Amino acid sequence: MNGPRVVIVDDHGLFRSGVRAELEELVAIAGEAATVADAVEVIGRESPDVVLLDVHMPDGGGVEVIRQIAPAQPDVKFLALSVSDAAEDVIAVIRAGARGYVTKTISGPELADAARRVHGGDAVFSPRLAGFVLDAFADAPETGGADDELDQLTPREREVLRHIARGYMYKEVALRLGISAKTVEAHVSSVLRKLQLSTRHELSAWAAKREL
Amino acid sequence: MATSPAAVPQRPSRPGLLTRGSVEVALGAALLALSLLLTLRATGAWFSDALVWPLVLIVAGTALLWRRSAAPAAVPVEPPRRVEPSPAVRAQLESEEVRERAAVASRTGVGIALVLSAGLVFLQATGSLSAARDVILAVVVVLVVLGVIFAPWAMRLARSLTAERSERIRSQERAELAAHLHDSVLQTLALVQRSSHDPREVAALARSQERELRDWLSGRSEEAAGRLARALEDAAADVERAHGVPVEVVTVGDRDLDSASEALVAAAREAMVNAAKFGGGHPVDVYAEAGSQRTEVFVRDRGSGFDPDAVPGDRRGVRESILGRMERHGGKARILSSPDGGTEVELILP
């Protein structure tokens, strides 16, 4: 098996076994966990490449798992999974350090593909996440200063996000904009970085709703 | 909760009667005491006239105070007041509650004043008002002591009232939640069981229930009415229901609906229907962006594509409902289609 080694963290046993069954052929399942404490233990022991992380769990949810793991194991990549597509959930978990966000209705092959892309260092943006980001960075911020670069999207980044929001895959975006797929990925990664580091009040407000 | 319906109807008439009733009770008690005292005096069994007015005042004041202490004891066993959902009724009950509390306070004040003045009248009649200063000091001491003794009890009472109230609100919310889940989710689950032989139907049911539940949980339904994003979501939900194909809507920004943006929604709906019909069952992506300059809507499918110029004239869907409609409202429509990349309909309104 040459796919990434994956740990599934979700407090719903039914969902875990469903994901396991769908992914077994596509990636290497290294373990499962049902609680934040279990997750920290399993991830610490297995050092997986990618953690599929449920956003909503008791005791702090996915955000808490990232908080406890990220400092000790910076190489572990997190892909957030949720039934919710509310802006505050998405933004909170991305700002905590997840490299991507997909909803639980995603198909098995798509999920495996997302895990592989996250493992490869890419950011995985769903159309909805792209929409949230465009909304959050909609207008120029009132405050100027040293962080300006973090608080605004370049026209190119905006264009890439708009295509993702319209439902285009990265390589289709590349084709349409006449740039390479690598460049598209670079733009998306740059947007992810801005999403995590920017102090724009829209992002802070969304994150605050989830007490990040 | 179970006892509430019987208890609620008698509430509205109470507060007014209480105030008038207490005055009547106080007056009646005072008159009774006076007549009793006068009778005693007439029969000769008497000590001093100085006792008459103080006793009458004390009786009246006591009557008021006793009525007061009976009232709060009744409050905790009262039924949940918020059972009635109508805001008008709730407001009425709340204003009644405020009035009742004011009435209780004024009754207590009057009662205390009566008893105190009884004491003063008695002291003056017996000529010992000067000695009263020491007594007042003693009284203050006694009051402080009593306060210390009864403060925990009073606080416990206040706390139990608060707990009672929040419990009432909670059970009200629970009832609303249960009613909503019953009308929506349970109904859908029943339908899902009945159509378990048809995976498409089950998926469509699950999707539409999901949409509805999300909408309800987010609480946006009311504020978003009459706005573009909401209208597109509704159109997408309809198309999803009618054609059994998931339609994902992503919106950035929003605007109020006017005749032009309504035409935009109608054209987008037509594009969604086409995408659902000819998109090979793949999900349809809808992206709308409402900015200060213009409003754009993109509807995209992953079907096998078609040549827009080769559409026969009798296919009114594309030509009339999408292109013509947008042009009539000063907008533009473009259709991009390729055999392997699916079709995208682009609608632009300046």
Coordinates of C-alpha atoms in Angstrom, one line a residue:
Chain A
M1 CA 0.0 0.0 0.0
N2 CA 1.7 3.2 -1.1
G3 CA -1.0 5.7 0.0
P4 CA -0.6 7.8 3.1
R5 CA -1.1 6.2 6.6
V6 CA -4.3 7.5 8.0
V7 CA -5.9 7.7 11.4
I8 CA -9.7 8.3 11.6
V9 CA -10.9 10.3 14.6
D10 CA -14.7 10.5 15.0
D11 CA -17.0 9.9 18.0
H12 CA -19.5 8.1 15.8
G13 CA -18.6 4.4 15.5
L14 CA -20.9 4.0 12.5
F15 CA -19.2 6.7 10.6
R16 CA -15.7 5.4 11.5
S17 CA -16.4 2.0 10.2
G18 CA -18.1 3.4 7.1
V19 CA -15.0 5.5 6.3
R20 CA -12.7 2.6 7.0
A21 CA -14.6 0.3 4.6
E22 CA -14.5 3.0 1.9
L23 CA -10.8 3.9 2.3
E24 CA -9.3 0.5 3.0
E25 CA -8.5 -0.2 -0.6
L26 CA -7.2 3.3 -1.2
V27 CA -5.0 4.3 1.8
A28 CA -3.4 2.6 4.8
I29 CA -5.6 2.8 7.9
A30 CA -3.3 3.1 10.9
G31 CA -5.9 3.4 13.6
E32 CA -9.1 4.9 14.9
A33 CA -10.0 7.0 17.9
A34 CA -13.4 8.0 19.3
T35 CA -12.4 10.7 21.8
V36 CA -9.9 13.5 22.1
A37 CA -7.8 11.7 24.6
D38 CA -7.8 8.5 22.5
A39 CA -6.9 10.4 19.4
V40 CA -3.9 12.1 21.1
E41 CA -2.7 8.6 22.3
V42 CA -3.2 6.9 18.9
I43 CA -1.7 9.7 16.9
G44 CA 1.3 9.8 19.3
R45 CA 1.8 6.1 18.9
E46 CA 1.3 5.7 15.2
S47 CA 2.7 9.0 13.8
P48 CA 0.3 8.8 10.8
D49 CA 0.7 10.9 7.7
V50 CA -2.8 12.2 7.8
V51 CA -5.5 12.5 10.4
L52 CA -9.1 12.6 9.3
L53 CA -10.6 14.7 12.0
D54 CA -14.2 15.1 13.1
V55 CA -14.8 18.7 14.0
H56 CA -17.6 18.1 16.5
M57 CA -16.6 15.9 19.4
P58 CA -17.0 16.1 23.2
D59 CA -14.1 17.7 25.1
G60 CA -13.2 20.4 22.6
G61 CA -13.6 18.6 19.3
G62 CA -11.1 18.4 16.4
V63 CA -9.6 21.8 17.3
E64 CA -8.4 20.4 20.7
V65 CA -6.8 17.4 19.0
I66 CA -4.8 19.7 16.7
R67 CA -3.8 21.9 19.6
Q68 CA -2.4 18.9 21.6
I69 CA -0.7 17.2 18.6
A70 CA 0.6 20.0 16.4
P71 CA 3.4 21.2 18.7
A72 CA 4.8 17.7 19.3
Q73 CA 4.3 16.2 15.8
P74 CA 4.4 19.0 13.2
D75 CA 4.6 16.5 10.3
V76 CA 1.1 15.1 11.0
K77 CA -1.4 16.7 8.6
F78 CA -5.0 17.2 9.5
L79 CA -8.0 17.0 7.2
A80 CA -11.1 18.2 8.9
L81 CA -14.4 16.3 8.3
S82 CA -17.7 17.6 9.5
V83 CA -21.5 17.4 8.9
S84 CA -21.5 21.1 9.4
D85 CA -20.6 23.7 6.7
A86 CA -21.1 26.7 9.0
A87 CA -18.4 29.3 8.5
E88 CA -17.4 29.4 12.2
D89 CA -16.7 25.7 12.3
V90 CA -14.7 25.7 9.1
I91 CA -12.7 28.8 9.9
A92 CA -12.0 27.7 13.5
V93 CA -10.5 24.3 12.5
I94 CA -8.5 25.8 9.6
R95 CA -7.1 28.5 11.9
A96 CA -6.2 25.8 14.4
G97 CA -4.0 24.2 11.7
A98 CA -6.0 21.8 9.5
R99 CA -4.8 21.7 5.9
G100 CA -8.2 21.1 4.5
Y101 CA -11.9 20.8 5.2
V102 CA -14.5 18.5 3.6
T103 CA -18.0 17.6 4.5
K104 CA -19.0 14.1 5.5
T105 CA -21.1 13.6 2.4
I106 CA -17.9 13.3 0.3
S107 CA -17.5 10.0 -1.6
G108 CA -14.8 7.5 -0.6
P109 CA -12.5 8.0 -3.6
E110 CA -12.8 11.8 -3.2
L111 CA -11.9 11.5 0.5
A112 CA -8.9 9.3 -0.3
D113 CA -7.8 11.8 -2.9
A114 CA -8.2 14.7 -0.4
A115 CA -6.1 12.8 2.1
R116 CA -3.4 12.2 -0.5
R117 CA -3.3 15.9 -1.5
V118 CA -3.1 17.0 2.2
H119 CA -0.3 14.5 2.6
G120 CA 1.5 15.9 -0.4
G121 CA 1.4 19.4 1.3
D122 CA -1.5 20.8 -0.6
A123 CA -4.5 22.6 0.9
V124 CA -7.9 21.0 0.2
F125 CA -10.5 23.7 -0.4
S126 CA -14.1 22.7 -1.0
P127 CA -16.2 25.1 -3.1
R128 CA -17.9 26.2 0.1
L129 CA -14.7 26.9 1.9
A130 CA -13.6 29.0 -1.1
G131 CA -16.8 30.9 -0.8
F132 CA -16.2 31.6 2.9
V133 CA -12.7 32.9 2.2
L134 CA -13.9 35.2 -0.6
D135 CA -16.6 36.5 1.8
A136 CA -14.1 37.1 4.6
F137 CA -11.6 38.8 2.3
A138 CA -14.4 40.6 0.4
D139 CA -13.2 44.2 0.8
A140 CA -10.1 46.0 1.7
P141 CA -9.5 46.1 5.5
E142 CA -9.8 49.4 7.2
T143 CA -6.5 49.0 9.0
G144 CA -3.3 49.4 7.2
G145 CA 0.0 48.2 8.6
A146 CA 2.7 45.5 8.6
D147 CA 0.1 42.7 8.3
D148 CA -1.5 44.1 5.1
E149 CA -0.1 41.4 3.0
L150 CA -1.8 38.8 5.2
D151 CA -5.1 40.7 5.2
Q152 CA -5.7 40.8 1.4
L153 CA -5.9 38.3 -1.4
T154 CA -4.0 39.0 -4.6
P155 CA -6.2 39.2 -7.7
R156 CA -4.8 35.9 -8.9
E157 CA -5.6 34.2 -5.6
R158 CA -9.1 35.6 -5.8
E159 CA -9.5 34.3 -9.4
V160 CA -8.3 30.8 -8.3
L161 CA -10.7 30.8 -5.4
R162 CA -13.6 31.9 -7.6
H163 CA -13.0 28.9 -9.9
I164 CA -12.8 26.5 -6.9
A165 CA -16.1 28.0 -5.6
R166 CA -17.6 27.4 -9.1
G167 CA -16.8 23.7 -8.7
Y168 CA -13.6 23.4 -10.8
M169 CA -10.8 21.0 -9.8
Y170 CA -7.3 22.4 -9.4
K171 CA -6.2 21.1 -12.8
E172 CA -9.3 22.5 -14.5
V173 CA -8.5 25.8 -12.9
A174 CA -5.0 25.6 -14.2
L175 CA -6.3 24.9 -17.7
R176 CA -8.7 27.8 -17.7
L177 CA -6.3 30.3 -16.3
G178 CA -3.4 29.1 -18.4
I179 CA -1.1 28.4 -15.5
S180 CA 0.4 25.2 -14.2
A181 CA -1.4 23.0 -11.6
K182 CA 1.6 23.6 -9.3
T183 CA 0.9 27.3 -9.5
V184 CA -2.7 26.8 -8.6
E185 CA -1.6 24.8 -5.6
A186 CA 0.9 27.5 -4.6
H187 CA -1.9 30.1 -4.7
V188 CA -4.2 27.9 -2.6
S189 CA -1.5 27.2 0.0
S190 CA -0.8 30.9 0.2
V191 CA -4.5 31.6 0.8
L192 CA -4.5 28.9 3.5
R193 CA -1.6 30.6 5.2
K194 CA -3.4 34.0 5.1
L195 CA -6.5 32.3 6.5
Q196 CA -4.4 31.0 9.4
L197 CA -2.4 34.1 10.1
S198 CA -4.5 37.0 9.1
T199 CA -6.1 39.1 11.9
R200 CA -9.0 40.3 9.8
H201 CA -12.0 40.8 12.0
E202 CA -14.3 38.6 9.9
L203 CA -12.0 35.6 10.6
S204 CA -11.6 36.5 14.3
A205 CA -15.4 36.9 14.6
W206 CA -16.1 33.5 13.0
A207 CA -13.4 31.8 15.1
A208 CA -14.6 33.5 18.2
K209 CA -18.0 31.9 17.8
R210 CA -16.2 28.6 18.2
E211 CA -14.2 29.9 21.1
L212 CA -10.9 29.5 19.4
Chain B
M1 CA -46.2 21.1 32.3
A2 CA -49.1 18.8 32.7
T3 CA -51.0 21.0 35.1
S4 CA -50.7 24.1 33.1
P5 CA -53.7 24.3 30.8
A6 CA -56.2 24.1 33.8
A7 CA -54.3 26.8 35.8
V8 CA -53.7 29.4 33.1
P9 CA -57.2 30.7 32.4
Q10 CA -57.8 31.9 35.9
R11 CA -54.7 34.1 35.9
P12 CA -55.7 37.2 34.0
S13 CA -58.2 38.4 36.6
R14 CA -56.0 38.1 39.6
P15 CA -53.7 41.1 40.2
G16 CA -56.4 43.7 40.1
L17 CA -58.5 41.8 42.6
L18 CA -55.5 41.3 44.9
T19 CA -54.9 45.0 45.5
R20 CA -58.5 45.9 45.9
G21 CA -59.0 42.8 48.0
S22 CA -56.2 43.6 50.4
V23 CA -57.6 47.1 51.0
E24 CA -61.0 45.6 51.7
V25 CA -59.5 42.9 54.0
A26 CA -57.4 45.5 55.9
L27 CA -60.4 47.8 56.3
G28 CA -62.7 45.0 57.4
A29 CA -60.2 43.7 59.9
A30 CA -59.8 47.2 61.3
L31 CA -63.5 47.7 61.6
L32 CA -64.0 44.3 63.2
A33 CA -61.3 45.1 65.8
L34 CA -62.8 48.5 66.4
S35 CA -66.3 47.1 67.0
L36 CA -64.9 44.4 69.3
L37 CA -63.0 46.9 71.3
L38 CA -66.0 49.2 71.5
T39 CA -68.1 46.3 72.7
L40 CA -65.5 45.4 75.4
R41 CA -65.5 49.1 76.4
A42 CA -69.3 49.2 76.7
T43 CA -69.4 46.1 78.8
G44 CA -66.8 47.7 81.2
A45 CA -64.1 45.1 80.7
W46 CA -61.5 47.7 79.8
F47 CA -58.0 48.9 80.6
S48 CA -57.3 52.2 78.8
D49 CA -58.5 54.2 75.8
A50 CA -54.9 54.5 74.7
L51 CA -55.1 51.0 73.4
V52 CA -58.0 51.4 70.9
W53 CA -56.3 53.1 67.9
P54 CA -53.0 51.2 68.1
L55 CA -54.9 47.9 68.3
V56 CA -57.0 48.8 65.3
L57 CA -53.9 49.9 63.3
I58 CA -52.1 46.8 64.2
V59 CA -54.9 44.5 63.2
A60 CA -55.2 46.3 59.8
G61 CA -51.4 46.1 59.2
T62 CA -51.3 42.5 60.3
A63 CA -54.1 41.6 57.9
L64 CA -52.1 43.1 55.0
L65 CA -48.8 41.5 56.0
W66 CA -50.4 38.1 56.4
R67 CA -51.9 38.3 53.0
R68 CA -48.6 39.2 51.6
S69 CA -46.7 36.3 53.1
A70 CA -49.3 33.9 51.6
A71 CA -48.8 35.2 48.0
P72 CA -45.1 34.3 47.4
A73 CA -45.6 30.8 48.8
A74 CA -48.0 30.3 46.0
V75 CA -45.6 31.3 43.2
P76 CA -43.4 28.2 43.0
V77 CA -46.3 25.9 42.5
E78 CA -47.7 28.0 39.7
P79 CA -47.6 26.4 36.3
P80 CA -45.1 27.3 33.6
R81 CA -46.3 30.6 32.2
R82 CA -44.6 30.4 28.9
V83 CA -46.6 27.4 27.7
E84 CA -48.6 29.7 25.5
P85 CA -46.5 30.4 22.4
S86 CA -48.4 33.5 21.4
P87 CA -46.2 36.6 22.0
A88 CA -49.2 38.7 22.9
V89 CA -50.3 36.3 25.6
R90 CA -46.7 36.1 26.9
A91 CA -46.4 39.8 27.0
Q92 CA -49.6 40.1 28.9
L93 CA -48.6 37.5 31.4
E94 CA -45.2 39.2 31.9
S95 CA -46.8 42.6 32.5
E96 CA -49.2 41.0 34.9
E97 CA -46.3 39.5 36.8
V98 CA -44.6 43.0 37.0
R99 CA -47.9 44.5 38.2
E100 CA -48.4 41.8 40.8
R101 CA -44.9 42.2 42.2
A102 CA -45.5 46.0 42.5
A103 CA -48.8 45.2 44.3
V104 CA -47.1 42.9 46.7
A105 CA -44.4 45.5 47.5
S106 CA -46.9 48.3 48.1
R107 CA -49.1 46.0 50.3
T108 CA -46.0 45.1 52.4
G109 CA -45.0 48.8 52.7
V110 CA -48.5 49.9 53.8
G111 CA -48.7 47.0 56.3
I112 CA -45.4 47.8 57.9
A113 CA -46.3 51.5 58.0
L114 CA -49.6 50.7 59.7
V115 CA -47.9 48.5 62.4
L116 CA -45.2 51.1 63.0
S117 CA -47.7 53.9 63.4
A118 CA -49.7 51.8 65.8
G119 CA -46.5 51.5 67.9
L120 CA -46.0 55.3 67.7
V121 CA -49.6 56.1 68.6
F122 CA -49.4 53.8 71.6
L123 CA -46.1 55.2 72.8
Q124 CA -47.4 58.7 72.5
A125 CA -50.6 57.9 74.3
T126 CA -48.7 56.3 77.2
G127 CA -46.2 59.3 77.2
S128 CA -43.2 57.1 76.8
L129 CA -42.2 58.3 73.3
S130 CA -38.9 59.7 74.7
A131 CA -38.0 56.2 76.0
A132 CA -38.7 54.9 72.5
R133 CA -35.3 56.0 71.2
D134 CA -33.7 53.2 73.3
V135 CA -36.4 50.9 72.1
I136 CA -35.8 51.8 68.5
L137 CA -32.1 51.0 69.0
A138 CA -33.2 47.6 70.4
V139 CA -35.6 47.1 67.5
V140 CA -32.8 47.8 65.0
V141 CA -30.6 45.3 66.8
V142 CA -33.4 42.7 66.7
L143 CA -34.0 43.5 63.0
V144 CA -30.4 43.0 62.1
V145 CA -30.3 39.7 64.1
L146 CA -33.5 38.5 62.3
G147 CA -32.0 39.6 59.0
V148 CA -28.9 37.5 59.6
I149 CA -31.0 34.5 60.6
F150 CA -33.5 34.7 57.6
A151 CA -31.2 36.0 54.9
P152 CA -30.1 32.4 53.8
W153 CA -33.7 31.3 53.7
A154 CA -34.7 34.4 51.6
M155 CA -31.8 33.8 49.3
R156 CA -32.7 30.2 48.9
L157 CA -36.2 31.2 48.0
A158 CA -35.0 33.7 45.4
R159 CA -32.6 31.1 43.9
S160 CA -35.3 28.4 43.7
L161 CA -37.5 31.0 41.9
T162 CA -34.8 31.6 39.4
A163 CA -34.2 27.9 38.9
E164 CA -37.9 27.4 38.5
R165 CA -38.0 30.0 35.8
S166 CA -35.1 28.7 33.8
E167 CA -36.5 25.2 34.1
R168 CA -39.7 26.5 32.6
I169 CA -37.9 28.1 29.7
R170 CA -35.9 25.0 29.1
S171 CA -39.0 22.7 29.0
Q172 CA -40.6 25.2 26.7
E173 CA -37.7 25.0 24.3
R174 CA -37.6 21.2 24.6
A175 CA -41.2 21.1 23.6
E176 CA -40.6 23.3 20.6
L177 CA -37.6 21.2 19.6
A178 CA -39.6 18.0 19.9
A179 CA -42.4 19.4 17.9
H180 CA -40.1 20.5 15.1
L181 CA -38.2 17.2 15.0
H182 CA -41.5 15.4 14.9
D183 CA -42.8 17.4 12.0
S184 CA -39.6 17.2 10.0
V185 CA -37.0 14.6 10.8
L186 CA -39.3 11.8 12.0
Q187 CA -41.6 12.3 9.0
T188 CA -38.7 12.1 6.7
L189 CA -37.3 9.0 8.4
A190 CA -40.7 7.3 8.0
L191 CA -40.7 8.2 4.3
V192 CA -37.1 6.9 4.0
Q193 CA -38.2 3.5 5.5
R194 CA -41.1 3.3 3.1
S195 CA -39.0 4.1 0.0
S196 CA -36.0 2.0 1.0
H197 CA -36.2 0.1 -2.3
D198 CA -35.4 3.3 -4.2
P199 CA -31.9 4.6 -3.5
R200 CA -32.4 7.8 -5.5
E201 CA -35.6 8.7 -3.6
V202 CA -33.8 8.0 -0.3
A203 CA -30.9 10.2 -1.2
A204 CA -33.3 13.0 -2.3
L205 CA -35.2 12.7 0.9
A206 CA -32.1 12.9 3.0
R207 CA -30.8 15.9 1.0
S208 CA -34.0 17.9 1.4
Q209 CA -34.3 17.1 5.1
E210 CA -30.7 18.0 5.6
R211 CA -31.3 21.4 3.9
E212 CA -34.4 22.0 5.9
L213 CA -32.7 21.1 9.2
R214 CA -29.6 23.2 8.5
D215 CA -31.8 26.1 7.7
W216 CA -33.7 25.7 10.9
L217 CA -30.5 25.2 13.1
S218 CA -28.8 28.3 11.6
G219 CA -31.9 30.4 12.3
R220 CA -31.3 32.4 9.1
S221 CA -34.6 31.6 7.5
E222 CA -36.4 34.9 8.4
E223 CA -33.7 37.5 8.0
A224 CA -32.7 36.0 4.6
A225 CA -36.2 36.1 3.1
G226 CA -36.3 38.3 0.0
R227 CA -32.6 38.1 -0.6
L228 CA -30.7 36.6 -3.6
A229 CA -28.8 33.9 -1.7
R230 CA -32.0 32.5 -0.2
A231 CA -33.9 32.6 -3.5
L232 CA -31.0 30.6 -5.1
E233 CA -31.0 28.1 -2.3
D234 CA -34.7 27.6 -2.6
A235 CA -34.5 27.2 -6.4
A236 CA -31.7 24.6 -5.9
A237 CA -33.8 22.7 -3.3
D238 CA -36.7 22.6 -5.8
V239 CA -34.5 21.3 -8.6
E240 CA -32.9 18.8 -6.3
R241 CA -36.3 17.5 -5.3
A242 CA -37.6 17.4 -8.8
H243 CA -34.6 15.7 -10.5
G244 CA -32.9 13.8 -7.7
V245 CA -29.5 15.4 -8.4
P246 CA -27.6 17.2 -5.6
V247 CA -27.2 21.0 -6.3
E248 CA -24.6 22.7 -4.2
V249 CA -25.0 26.5 -3.8
V250 CA -22.1 28.7 -2.7
T251 CA -22.8 32.4 -2.4
V252 CA -20.5 35.3 -1.7
G253 CA -22.2 38.6 -0.7
D254 CA -25.9 39.1 -1.1
R255 CA -28.4 41.6 -2.4
D256 CA -32.1 42.3 -2.2
L257 CA -34.4 40.8 -4.8
D258 CA -35.7 43.2 -7.4
S259 CA -37.2 42.4 -10.8
A260 CA -33.8 42.1 -12.4
S261 CA -32.4 39.8 -9.8
E262 CA -35.6 37.8 -9.8
A263 CA -35.1 37.2 -13.5
L264 CA -31.5 36.2 -12.6
V265 CA -32.8 33.6 -10.2
A266 CA -35.3 32.3 -12.7
A267 CA -32.6 32.0 -15.4
A268 CA -30.4 30.3 -12.8
R269 CA -33.2 27.9 -12.0
E270 CA -33.6 27.0 -15.6
A271 CA -29.9 26.4 -15.9
M272 CA -30.0 24.2 -12.8
V273 CA -32.8 22.2 -14.3
N274 CA -30.8 21.7 -17.6
A275 CA -27.7 20.8 -15.6
A276 CA -29.7 18.3 -13.5
K277 CA -31.2 16.7 -16.6
F278 CA -28.2 16.5 -18.8
G279 CA -25.4 16.5 -16.3
G280 CA -25.3 12.7 -16.1
G281 CA -26.4 12.6 -12.5
H282 CA -23.3 14.3 -11.2
P283 CA -23.7 17.1 -8.6
V284 CA -24.4 20.5 -9.9
D285 CA -22.4 23.5 -8.6
V286 CA -23.9 26.9 -8.3
Y287 CA -21.8 29.9 -7.4
A288 CA -23.2 33.3 -6.9
E289 CA -21.3 36.5 -6.2
A290 CA -23.1 39.7 -5.5
G291 CA -20.7 42.7 -5.5
S292 CA -21.2 46.4 -5.7
Q293 CA -20.4 46.4 -9.4
R294 CA -22.3 43.4 -10.6
T295 CA -24.0 40.1 -9.7
E296 CA -22.8 36.9 -11.3
V297 CA -24.2 33.4 -11.1
F298 CA -22.4 30.3 -12.4
V299 CA -24.2 27.0 -12.9
R300 CA -21.9 24.1 -13.7
D301 CA -22.5 20.5 -14.5
R302 CA -20.1 17.7 -15.4
G303 CA -22.1 16.1 -18.2
S304 CA -21.1 15.4 -21.7
G305 CA -21.6 19.0 -22.9
F306 CA -23.4 20.3 -26.0
D307 CA -22.9 22.9 -28.7
P308 CA -25.0 25.9 -27.7
D309 CA -25.2 27.1 -31.4
A310 CA -26.6 23.7 -32.5
V311 CA -29.5 23.9 -30.1
P312 CA -32.6 23.7 -32.3
G313 CA -34.9 26.7 -32.2
D314 CA -37.7 24.8 -30.6
R315 CA -35.7 24.2 -27.4
R316 CA -37.1 27.2 -25.7
G317 CA -35.4 26.4 -22.4
V318 CA -31.9 27.7 -23.2
R319 CA -32.8 30.4 -25.7
E320 CA -35.8 32.0 -24.0
S321 CA -35.6 31.2 -20.4
I322 CA -31.9 31.9 -20.0
L323 CA -30.4 34.0 -22.8
G324 CA -33.6 36.0 -23.6
R325 CA -34.5 36.6 -20.0
M326 CA -31.1 38.0 -19.0
E327 CA -31.0 40.3 -22.0
R328 CA -34.5 41.7 -21.3
H329 CA -33.2 42.7 -17.9
G330 CA -30.0 44.3 -19.1
G331 CA -27.9 41.3 -18.3
K332 CA -25.8 38.8 -20.2
A333 CA -25.8 35.1 -20.4
R334 CA -23.0 32.9 -21.7
I335 CA -22.9 29.2 -22.1
L336 CA -19.5 27.4 -22.1
S337 CA -19.6 23.8 -23.0
S338 CA -17.1 21.2 -23.9
P339 CA -17.5 17.5 -24.5
D340 CA -15.4 16.4 -21.5
G341 CA -15.5 19.4 -19.2
G342 CA -19.3 19.7 -18.8
T343 CA -21.3 22.8 -19.2
E344 CA -21.2 26.1 -17.4
V345 CA -23.8 28.8 -17.7
E346 CA -22.6 32.2 -16.8
L347 CA -25.2 34.8 -15.8
I348 CA -24.2 38.4 -15.3
L349 CA -26.2 41.3 -14.1
P350 CA -24.6 44.8 -14.0

